[in-house]
PDB file of C-alpha atoms and ligand atoms in Angstrom:
ATOM      1  CA  UNK A1299     -47.884  80.658 -61.177  1.00 93.00           C
ATOM      2  CA  UNK A1300     -44.242  79.064 -61.265  1.00 98.00           C
ATOM      3  CA  UNK A1301     -42.596  78.655 -64.529  1.00 98.00           C
ATOM      4  CA  UNK A1302     -41.095  75.498 -64.432  1.00 99.00           C
ATOM      5  CA  UNK A1303     -37.819  74.607 -66.721  1.00 99.00           C
ATOM      6  CA  UNK A1304     -37.039  70.869 -67.673  1.00 99.00           C
ATOM      7  CA  UNK A1305     -33.633  69.495 -68.684  1.00 98.00           C
ATOM      8  CA  UNK A1306     -33.202  66.445 -70.323  1.00 98.00           C
ATOM      9  CA  UNK A1307     -30.655  64.055 -72.586  1.00 98.00           C
ATOM     10  CA  UNK A1308     -32.704  61.578 -74.047  1.00 98.00           C
ATOM     11  CA  UNK A1309     -36.617  60.493 -74.866  1.00 98.00           C
ATOM     12  CA  UNK A1310     -38.057  62.900 -72.350  1.00 98.00           C
ATOM     13  CA  UNK A1311     -41.102  60.310 -71.009  1.00 98.00           C
ATOM     14  CA  UNK A1312     -40.885  61.940 -67.025  1.00 98.00           C
ATOM     15  CA  UNK A1313     -41.010  65.797 -69.126  1.00 98.00           C
ATOM     16  CA  UNK A1314     -43.910  64.321 -71.140  1.00 98.00           C
ATOM     17  CA  UNK A1315     -45.397  63.498 -67.340  1.00 98.00           C
ATOM     18  CA  UNK A1316     -44.883  66.584 -66.134  1.00 98.00           C
ATOM     19  CA  UNK A1317     -45.857  69.068 -68.556  1.00 98.00           C
ATOM     20  CA  UNK A1318     -49.223  67.102 -69.253  1.00 98.00           C
ATOM     21  CA  UNK A1319     -49.413  67.086 -65.479  1.00 97.00           C
ATOM     22  CA  UNK A1320     -49.232  71.122 -65.551  1.00 98.00           C
ATOM     23  CA  UNK A1321     -51.585  71.822 -68.626  1.00 98.00           C
ATOM     24  CA  UNK A1322     -54.493  69.478 -66.832  1.00 98.00           C
ATOM     25  CA  UNK A1323     -54.052  71.735 -64.257  1.00 97.00           C
ATOM     26  CA  UNK A1324     -52.861  69.190 -61.753  1.00 95.00           C
ATOM     27  CA  UNK A1325     -49.925  71.430 -60.649  1.00 96.00           C
ATOM     28  CA  UNK A1326     -49.891  75.246 -60.067  1.00 97.00           C
ATOM     29  CA  UNK A1327     -47.257  75.934 -62.458  1.00 98.00           C
ATOM     30  CA  UNK A1328     -46.595  76.258 -65.804  1.00 98.00           C
ATOM     31  CA  UNK A1329     -43.896  74.527 -68.508  1.00 98.00           C
ATOM     32  CA  UNK A1330     -41.901  77.465 -69.491  1.00 98.00           C
ATOM     33  CA  UNK A1331     -39.148  75.868 -71.218  1.00 98.00           C
ATOM     34  CA  UNK A1332     -37.115  72.447 -72.288  1.00 99.00           C
ATOM     35  CA  UNK A1333     -33.168  72.427 -72.643  1.00 98.00           C
ATOM     36  CA  UNK A1334     -31.170  69.833 -73.650  1.00 98.00           C
ATOM     37  CA  UNK A1335     -27.299  69.204 -73.807  1.00 98.00           C
ATOM     38  CA  UNK A1336     -27.874  67.035 -77.518  1.00 98.00           C
ATOM     39  CA  UNK A1337     -29.475  68.768 -79.969  1.00 98.00           C
ATOM     40  CA  UNK A1338     -30.590  65.294 -80.628  1.00 98.00           C
ATOM     41  CA  UNK A1339     -32.547  64.493 -77.929  1.00 98.00           C
ATOM     42  CA  UNK A1340     -35.686  62.807 -79.135  1.00 98.00           C
ATOM     43  CA  UNK A1341     -37.375  64.892 -75.910  1.00 98.00           C
ATOM     44  CA  UNK A1342     -37.106  68.600 -77.398  1.00 98.00           C
ATOM     45  CA  UNK A1343     -39.224  67.582 -80.390  1.00 98.00           C
ATOM     46  CA  UNK A1344     -41.993  66.143 -78.118  1.00 98.00           C
ATOM     47  CA  UNK A1345     -41.873  69.277 -76.048  1.00 98.00           C
ATOM     48  CA  UNK A1346     -42.285  71.477 -79.032  1.00 98.00           C
ATOM     49  CA  UNK A1347     -45.102  69.074 -80.178  1.00 98.00           C
ATOM     50  CA  UNK A1348     -46.664  69.928 -76.551  1.00 98.00           C
ATOM     51  CA  UNK A1349     -46.455  73.517 -77.587  1.00 98.00           C
ATOM     52  CA  UNK A1350     -43.027  73.591 -74.697  1.00 98.00           C
ATOM     53  CA  UNK A1351     -40.730  75.851 -76.341  1.00 98.00           C
ATOM     54  CA  UNK A1352     -37.603  73.800 -76.427  1.00 98.00           C
ATOM     55  CA  UNK A1353     -33.923  74.474 -76.729  1.00 98.00           C
ATOM     56  CA  UNK A1354     -30.551  72.996 -77.094  1.00 98.00           C
ATOM     57  CA  UNK A1355     -27.078  74.052 -75.453  1.00 98.00           C
ATOM     58  CA  UNK A1356     -24.591  71.484 -76.859  1.00 98.00           C
ATOM     59  CA  UNK A1357     -22.598  69.552 -74.622  1.00 96.00           C
ATOM     60  CA  UNK A1358     -19.925  68.778 -77.553  1.00 96.00           C
ATOM     61  CA  UNK A1359     -19.187  73.456 -77.648  1.00 97.00           C
ATOM     62  CA  UNK A1360     -18.273  73.447 -74.311  1.00 97.00           C
ATOM     63  CA  UNK A1361     -15.609  70.566 -74.075  1.00 94.00           C
ATOM     64  CA  UNK A1362     -13.353  70.820 -70.757  1.00 93.00           C
ATOM     65  CA  UNK A1363     -15.383  73.883 -69.820  1.00 97.00           C
ATOM     66  CA  UNK A1364     -18.146  72.274 -67.753  1.00 96.00           C
ATOM     67  CA  UNK A1365     -19.004  75.485 -65.847  1.00 97.00           C
ATOM     68  CA  UNK A1366     -19.783  77.149 -68.780  1.00 98.00           C
ATOM     69  CA  UNK A1367     -21.688  75.002 -70.067  1.00 98.00           C
ATOM     70  CA  UNK A1368     -23.928  75.085 -66.938  1.00 98.00           C
ATOM     71  CA  UNK A1369     -23.996  78.823 -67.037  1.00 98.00           C
ATOM     72  CA  UNK A1370     -25.266  78.992 -70.690  1.00 98.00           C
ATOM     73  CA  UNK A1371     -27.753  76.329 -69.973  1.00 98.00           C
ATOM     74  CA  UNK A1372     -29.112  78.347 -66.692  1.00 98.00           C
ATOM     75  CA  UNK A1373     -28.844  81.332 -68.919  1.00 98.00           C
ATOM     76  CA  UNK A1374     -31.551  80.237 -71.234  1.00 98.00           C
ATOM     77  CA  UNK A1375     -33.264  79.239 -68.427  1.00 98.00           C
ATOM     78  CA  UNK A1376     -33.439  82.059 -66.510  1.00 98.00           C
ATOM     79  CA  UNK A1377     -33.860  84.294 -69.312  1.00 98.00           C
ATOM     80  CA  UNK A1378     -37.137  81.853 -69.718  1.00 98.00           C
ATOM     81  CA  UNK A1379     -38.170  83.416 -66.239  1.00 98.00           C
ATOM     82  CA  UNK A1380     -37.808  79.227 -64.407  1.00 98.00           C
ATOM     83  CA  UNK A1381     -38.251  79.364 -60.927  1.00 98.00           C
ATOM     84  CA  UNK A1382     -37.922  75.590 -60.810  1.00 98.00           C
ATOM     85  CA  UNK A1383     -35.767  73.178 -62.398  1.00 98.00           C
ATOM     86  CA  UNK A1384     -36.524  69.750 -63.062  1.00 99.00           C
ATOM     87  CA  UNK A1385     -34.043  67.165 -63.932  1.00 98.00           C
ATOM     88  CA  UNK A1386     -35.739  64.838 -66.282  1.00 98.00           C
ATOM     89  CA  UNK A1387     -33.071  62.076 -67.343  1.00 97.00           C
ATOM     90  CA  UNK A1388     -30.554  64.763 -68.306  1.00 98.00           C
ATOM     91  CA  UNK A1389     -26.763  62.792 -67.874  1.00 95.00           C
ATOM     92  CA  UNK A1390     -24.775  65.510 -67.186  1.00 94.00           C
ATOM     93  CA  UNK A1391     -22.871  66.274 -63.747  1.00 93.00           C
ATOM     94  CA  UNK A1392     -23.692  69.610 -62.403  1.00 97.00           C
ATOM     95  CA  UNK A1393     -21.382  72.109 -61.423  1.00 97.00           C
ATOM     96  CA  UNK A1394     -21.318  73.163 -57.522  1.00 97.00           C
ATOM     97  CA  UNK A1395     -21.700  76.580 -59.235  1.00 98.00           C
ATOM     98  CA  UNK A1396     -25.229  75.618 -61.137  1.00 98.00           C
ATOM     99  CA  UNK A1397     -26.118  73.054 -57.840  1.00 98.00           C
ATOM    100  CA  UNK A1398     -25.883  76.663 -56.412  1.00 98.00           C
ATOM    101  CA  UNK A1399     -27.949  78.649 -58.404  1.00 98.00           C
ATOM    102  CA  UNK A1400     -30.822  76.455 -58.125  1.00 98.00           C
ATOM    103  CA  UNK A1401     -30.752  75.404 -54.497  1.00 97.00           C
ATOM    104  CA  UNK A1402     -33.749  74.348 -53.007  1.00 97.00           C
ATOM    105  CA  UNK A1403     -35.777  74.450 -56.449  1.00 98.00           C
ATOM    106  CA  UNK A1404     -33.987  71.876 -58.038  1.00 98.00           C
ATOM    107  CA  UNK A1405     -35.720  68.215 -58.409  1.00 98.00           C
ATOM    108  CA  UNK A1406     -33.963  65.241 -59.941  1.00 98.00           C
ATOM    109  CA  UNK A1407     -35.959  61.775 -60.516  1.00 98.00           C
ATOM    110  CA  UNK A1408     -33.557  58.350 -60.385  1.00 98.00           C
ATOM    111  CA  UNK A1409     -34.846  55.005 -61.242  1.00 98.00           C
ATOM    112  CA  UNK A1410     -33.483  53.324 -58.128  1.00 98.00           C
ATOM    113  CA  UNK A1411     -34.185  53.408 -54.326  1.00 97.00           C
ATOM    114  CA  UNK A1412     -31.206  56.025 -53.158  1.00 97.00           C
ATOM    115  CA  UNK A1413     -29.016  55.864 -51.776  1.00 98.00           C
ATOM    116  CA  UNK A1414     -28.692  52.805 -53.161  1.00 98.00           C
ATOM    117  CA  UNK A1415     -27.871  52.315 -57.089  1.00 98.00           C
ATOM    118  CA  UNK A1416     -26.860  56.112 -57.719  1.00 97.00           C
ATOM    119  CA  UNK A1417     -24.998  56.892 -61.007  1.00 95.00           C
ATOM    120  CA  UNK A1418     -25.999  55.144 -64.569  1.00 95.00           C
ATOM    121  CA  UNK A1419     -28.537  51.904 -65.054  1.00 97.00           C
ATOM    122  CA  UNK A1420     -29.687  52.058 -61.881  1.00 96.00           C
ATOM    123  CA  UNK A1421     -32.049  49.397 -62.706  1.00 97.00           C
ATOM    124  CA  UNK A1422     -29.275  47.073 -64.179  1.00 97.00           C
ATOM    125  CA  UNK A1423     -27.066  47.836 -60.688  1.00 97.00           C
ATOM    126  CA  UNK A1424     -30.380  46.649 -58.683  1.00 97.00           C
ATOM    127  CA  UNK A1425     -31.265  43.476 -60.748  1.00 97.00           C
ATOM    128  CA  UNK A1426     -27.617  42.635 -61.008  1.00 97.00           C
ATOM    129  CA  UNK A1427     -27.513  42.965 -57.260  1.00 98.00           C
ATOM    130  CA  UNK A1428     -30.119  40.622 -56.691  1.00 97.00           C
ATOM    131  CA  UNK A1429     -32.699  43.201 -54.823  1.00 97.00           C
ATOM    132  CA  UNK A1430     -36.393  42.032 -54.129  1.00 96.00           C
ATOM    133  CA  UNK A1431     -37.649  45.404 -54.318  1.00 96.00           C
ATOM    134  CA  UNK A1432     -36.256  48.261 -56.998  1.00 97.00           C
ATOM    135  CA  UNK A1433     -38.119  51.739 -57.459  1.00 97.00           C
ATOM    136  CA  UNK A1434     -37.452  54.814 -58.098  1.00 97.00           C
ATOM    137  CA  UNK A1435     -36.803  58.366 -56.065  1.00 96.00           C
ATOM    138  CA  UNK A1436     -37.576  62.012 -56.101  1.00 96.00           C
ATOM    139  CA  UNK A1437     -35.112  64.272 -54.315  1.00 97.00           C
ATOM    140  CA  UNK A1438     -33.520  67.879 -54.329  1.00 97.00           C
ATOM    141  CA  UNK A1439     -30.322  68.126 -56.102  1.00 98.00           C
ATOM    142  CA  UNK A1440     -27.054  69.135 -54.126  1.00 96.00           C
ATOM    143  CA  UNK A1441     -23.417  68.591 -54.954  1.00 91.00           C
ATOM    144  CA  UNK A1442     -23.435  64.587 -55.199  1.00 93.00           C
ATOM    145  CA  UNK A1443     -24.533  62.742 -57.478  1.00 92.00           C
ATOM    146  CA  UNK A1444     -27.903  61.582 -57.180  1.00 93.00           C
ATOM    147  CA  UNK A1445     -27.728  62.497 -53.346  1.00 93.00           C
ATOM    148  CA  UNK A1446     -29.896  65.202 -52.187  1.00 96.00           C
ATOM    149  CA  UNK A1447     -32.959  65.095 -49.646  1.00 96.00           C
ATOM    150  CA  UNK A1448     -35.685  63.031 -50.694  1.00 95.00           C
ATOM    151  CA  UNK A1449     -38.775  63.966 -51.199  1.00 94.00           C
ATOM    152  CA  UNK A1450     -40.950  60.425 -52.543  1.00 93.00           C
ATOM    153  CA  UNK A1451     -39.875  57.139 -53.339  1.00 93.00           C
ATOM    154  CA  UNK A1452     -42.359  54.375 -54.903  1.00 93.00           C
ATOM    155  CA  UNK A1453     -41.416  50.958 -54.673  1.00 94.00           C
ATOM    156  CA  UNK A1454     -42.003  47.839 -57.322  1.00 94.00           C
ATOM    157  CA  UNK A1455     -41.385  44.285 -56.955  1.00 95.00           C
ATOM    158  CA  UNK A1456     -38.265  42.579 -58.871  1.00 96.00           C
ATOM    159  CA  UNK A1457     -40.298  39.640 -60.405  1.00 95.00           C
ATOM    160  CA  UNK A1458     -38.926  36.277 -61.226  1.00 93.00           C
ATOM    161  CA  UNK A1459     -38.038  36.716 -65.341  1.00 95.00           C
ATOM    162  CA  UNK A1460     -37.449  40.092 -65.183  1.00 97.00           C
ATOM    163  CA  UNK A1461     -34.599  41.763 -67.335  1.00 97.00           C
ATOM    164  CA  UNK A1462     -33.465  45.169 -67.627  1.00 98.00           C
ATOM    165  CA  UNK A1463     -36.118  46.174 -70.084  1.00 98.00           C
ATOM    166  CA  UNK A1464     -39.133  44.874 -68.176  1.00 98.00           C
ATOM    167  CA  UNK A1465     -37.971  46.096 -64.468  1.00 98.00           C
ATOM    168  CA  UNK A1466     -37.121  49.602 -66.334  1.00 98.00           C
ATOM    169  CA  UNK A1467     -40.550  49.861 -67.525  1.00 97.00           C
ATOM    170  CA  UNK A1468     -42.411  48.836 -64.373  1.00 96.00           C
ATOM    171  CA  UNK A1469     -40.350  51.536 -62.266  1.00 96.00           C
ATOM    172  CA  UNK A1470     -40.898  53.846 -65.301  1.00 97.00           C
ATOM    173  CA  UNK A1471     -44.525  53.566 -64.553  1.00 95.00           C
ATOM    174  CA  UNK A1472     -43.835  55.033 -60.849  1.00 94.00           C
ATOM    175  CA  UNK A1473     -41.747  57.844 -62.481  1.00 96.00           C
ATOM    176  CA  UNK A1474     -44.236  59.274 -64.073  1.00 96.00           C
ATOM    177  CA  UNK A1475     -46.830  58.785 -61.213  1.00 93.00           C
ATOM    178  CA  UNK A1476     -44.777  60.151 -58.413  1.00 94.00           C
ATOM    179  CA  UNK A1477     -42.874  63.103 -60.140  1.00 96.00           C
ATOM    180  CA  UNK A1478     -45.487  65.559 -60.990  1.00 96.00           C
ATOM    181  CA  UNK A1479     -46.518  64.864 -57.129  1.00 93.00           C
ATOM    182  CA  UNK A1480     -43.243  66.071 -55.787  1.00 95.00           C
ATOM    183  CA  UNK A1481     -42.839  69.215 -58.437  1.00 97.00           C
ATOM    184  CA  UNK A1482     -47.028  70.091 -57.331  1.00 95.00           C
ATOM    185  CA  UNK A1483     -45.620  69.872 -53.538  1.00 93.00           C
ATOM    186  CA  UNK A1484     -42.948  72.002 -54.743  1.00 96.00           C
ATOM    187  CA  UNK A1485     -44.611  74.426 -56.412  1.00 97.00           C
ATOM    188  CA  UNK A1486     -47.415  74.473 -53.771  1.00 95.00           C
ATOM    189  CA  UNK A1487     -44.393  75.697 -51.479  1.00 95.00           C
ATOM    190  CA  UNK A1488     -44.971  72.801 -49.328  1.00 93.00           C
ATOM    191  CA  UNK A1489     -41.759  71.220 -49.104  1.00 94.00           C
ATOM    192  CA  UNK A1490     -39.264  71.979 -45.992  1.00 93.00           C
ATOM    193  CA  UNK A1491     -35.636  70.614 -46.187  1.00 94.00           C
ATOM    194  CA  UNK A1492     -34.888  69.998 -42.594  1.00 93.00           C
ATOM    195  CA  UNK A1493     -30.898  68.250 -43.127  1.00 92.00           C
ATOM    196  CA  UNK A1494     -30.959  65.108 -45.236  1.00 92.00           C
ATOM    197  CA  UNK A1495     -35.446  65.156 -44.297  1.00 93.00           C
ATOM    198  CA  UNK A1496     -38.000  67.270 -46.407  1.00 93.00           C
ATOM    199  CA  UNK A1497     -40.989  67.658 -44.850  1.00 90.00           C
ATOM    200  CA  UNK A1498     -44.507  67.952 -46.522  1.00 89.00           C
ATOM    201  CA  UNK A1499     -46.579  70.819 -44.742  1.00 87.00           C
ATOM    202  CA  UNK A1500     -50.337  70.041 -44.830  1.00 83.00           C
ATOM    203  CA  UNK A1501     -52.558  66.841 -45.494  1.00 72.00           C
ATOM    204  CA  UNK A1502     -52.169  65.249 -48.944  1.00 70.00           C
ATOM    205  CA  UNK A1503     -55.226  62.360 -48.677  1.00 59.00           C
ATOM    206  CA  UNK A1504     -54.413  58.934 -49.010  1.00 53.00           C
ATOM    207  CA  UNK A1505     -50.686  60.337 -50.090  1.00 60.00           C
ATOM    208  CA  UNK A1506     -47.915  59.226 -47.541  1.00 52.00           C
ATOM    209  CA  UNK A1507     -44.108  60.347 -48.652  1.00 48.00           C
ATOM    210  CA  UNK A1508     -43.716  56.942 -49.948  1.00 54.00           C
ATOM    211  CA  UNK A1509     -45.769  54.748 -52.793  1.00 62.00           C
ATOM    212  CA  UNK A1510     -45.644  50.960 -52.963  1.00 55.00           C
ATOM    213  CA  UNK A1511     -46.963  49.917 -56.418  1.00 44.00           C
ATOM    214  CA  UNK A1512     -49.799  48.355 -56.223  1.00 41.00           C
ATOM    215  CA  UNK A1513     -48.262  45.365 -58.770  1.00 39.00           C
ATOM    216  CA  UNK A1514     -49.283  42.005 -57.957  1.00 37.00           C
ATOM    217  CA  UNK A1515     -45.964  39.991 -56.744  1.00 37.00           C
ATOM    218  CA  UNK A1516     -46.449  36.667 -58.449  1.00 38.00           C
TER     219      UNK A1516
HETATM  220  C1  GAR B1190     -35.308  57.959 -66.271  1.00 92.77           C
HETATM  221  O1  GAR B1190     -35.530  56.269 -65.986  1.00 92.77           O
HETATM  222  C2  GAR B1190     -34.245  58.713 -65.228  1.00 92.77           C
HETATM  223  O2  GAR B1190     -35.050  58.478 -63.842  1.00 92.77           O
HETATM  224  C3  GAR B1190     -33.329  58.461 -65.811  1.00 92.77           C
HETATM  225  O3  GAR B1190     -33.514  58.420 -66.698  1.00 92.77           O
HETATM  226  C4  GAR B1190     -34.484  57.913 -67.630  1.00 92.77           C
HETATM  227  C5  GAR B1190     -35.190  58.927 -68.673  1.00 92.77           C
HETATM  228  O4  GAR B1190     -35.736  58.464 -69.368  1.00 92.77           O
HETATM  229  N1  GAR B1190     -32.383  59.161 -64.811  1.00 92.77           N
HETATM  230  C6  GAR B1190     -31.278  58.877 -64.380  1.00 92.77           C
HETATM  231  O5  GAR B1190     -31.011  57.890 -64.508  1.00 92.77           O
HETATM  232  C7  GAR B1190     -30.598  60.109 -63.470  1.00 92.77           C
HETATM  233  N2  GAR B1190     -29.332  59.450 -63.269  1.00 92.77           N
HETATM  234  P1  GAR B1190     -37.012  59.657 -70.168  1.00 92.77           P
HETATM  235  O6  GAR B1190     -36.051  60.779 -70.793  1.00 92.77           O
HETATM  236  O7  GAR B1190     -37.828  58.804 -70.251  1.00 92.77           O
HETATM  237  O8  GAR B1190     -37.864  60.831 -68.629  1.00 92.77           O
END
């Protein structure tokens, strides 16, 4: 059974989706610990209420010492015996040391169809750009922000009258759908990275590498 560490900075809805899927036996892995760089992140309390250990490594204690902070976070994760790391709204740029430490075993979710709209407010960027199709991406983490090899994406329509809130909600529903899937594949040892491409070994009936939301386009 793989042990999963989840990093977050905020409300933690993706963390809840991952933990619930693990607890339901849908993923051959168990949540080992949830760590935040912000002690006030609501996701920490949500993790504890799901029976998952939660800890803060406050970024403000490490001002200007980014790698030291990353090493402190990794110490907490490694102490908990973590095999896989999932970034779930962890709003921090990772140092090359941290990325290397978890190479090939760290996933991130981003609320845009990468490589479009990396960085902050992916949904707002998509809306302001005027795209008709938005979505989300789960990818392996590499040294660049929101950049590594893509595991799965889901697309949603941008509807007339959408604002950042309505579009974000539509995307978030898909985030909660694809992140547990990607974690399952990684925990099952079925993901192989070939350059920029990720290959899923074996069949997953009805589940291609991309999902399109069934939401109607009006
Ligand atoms: C999610 O929409 C996630 O995709 C995004 O932060 C939100 C966290 O929500 N992550 C990024 O923008 C990373 N660049 P959550 O705390 O409810 O999971």
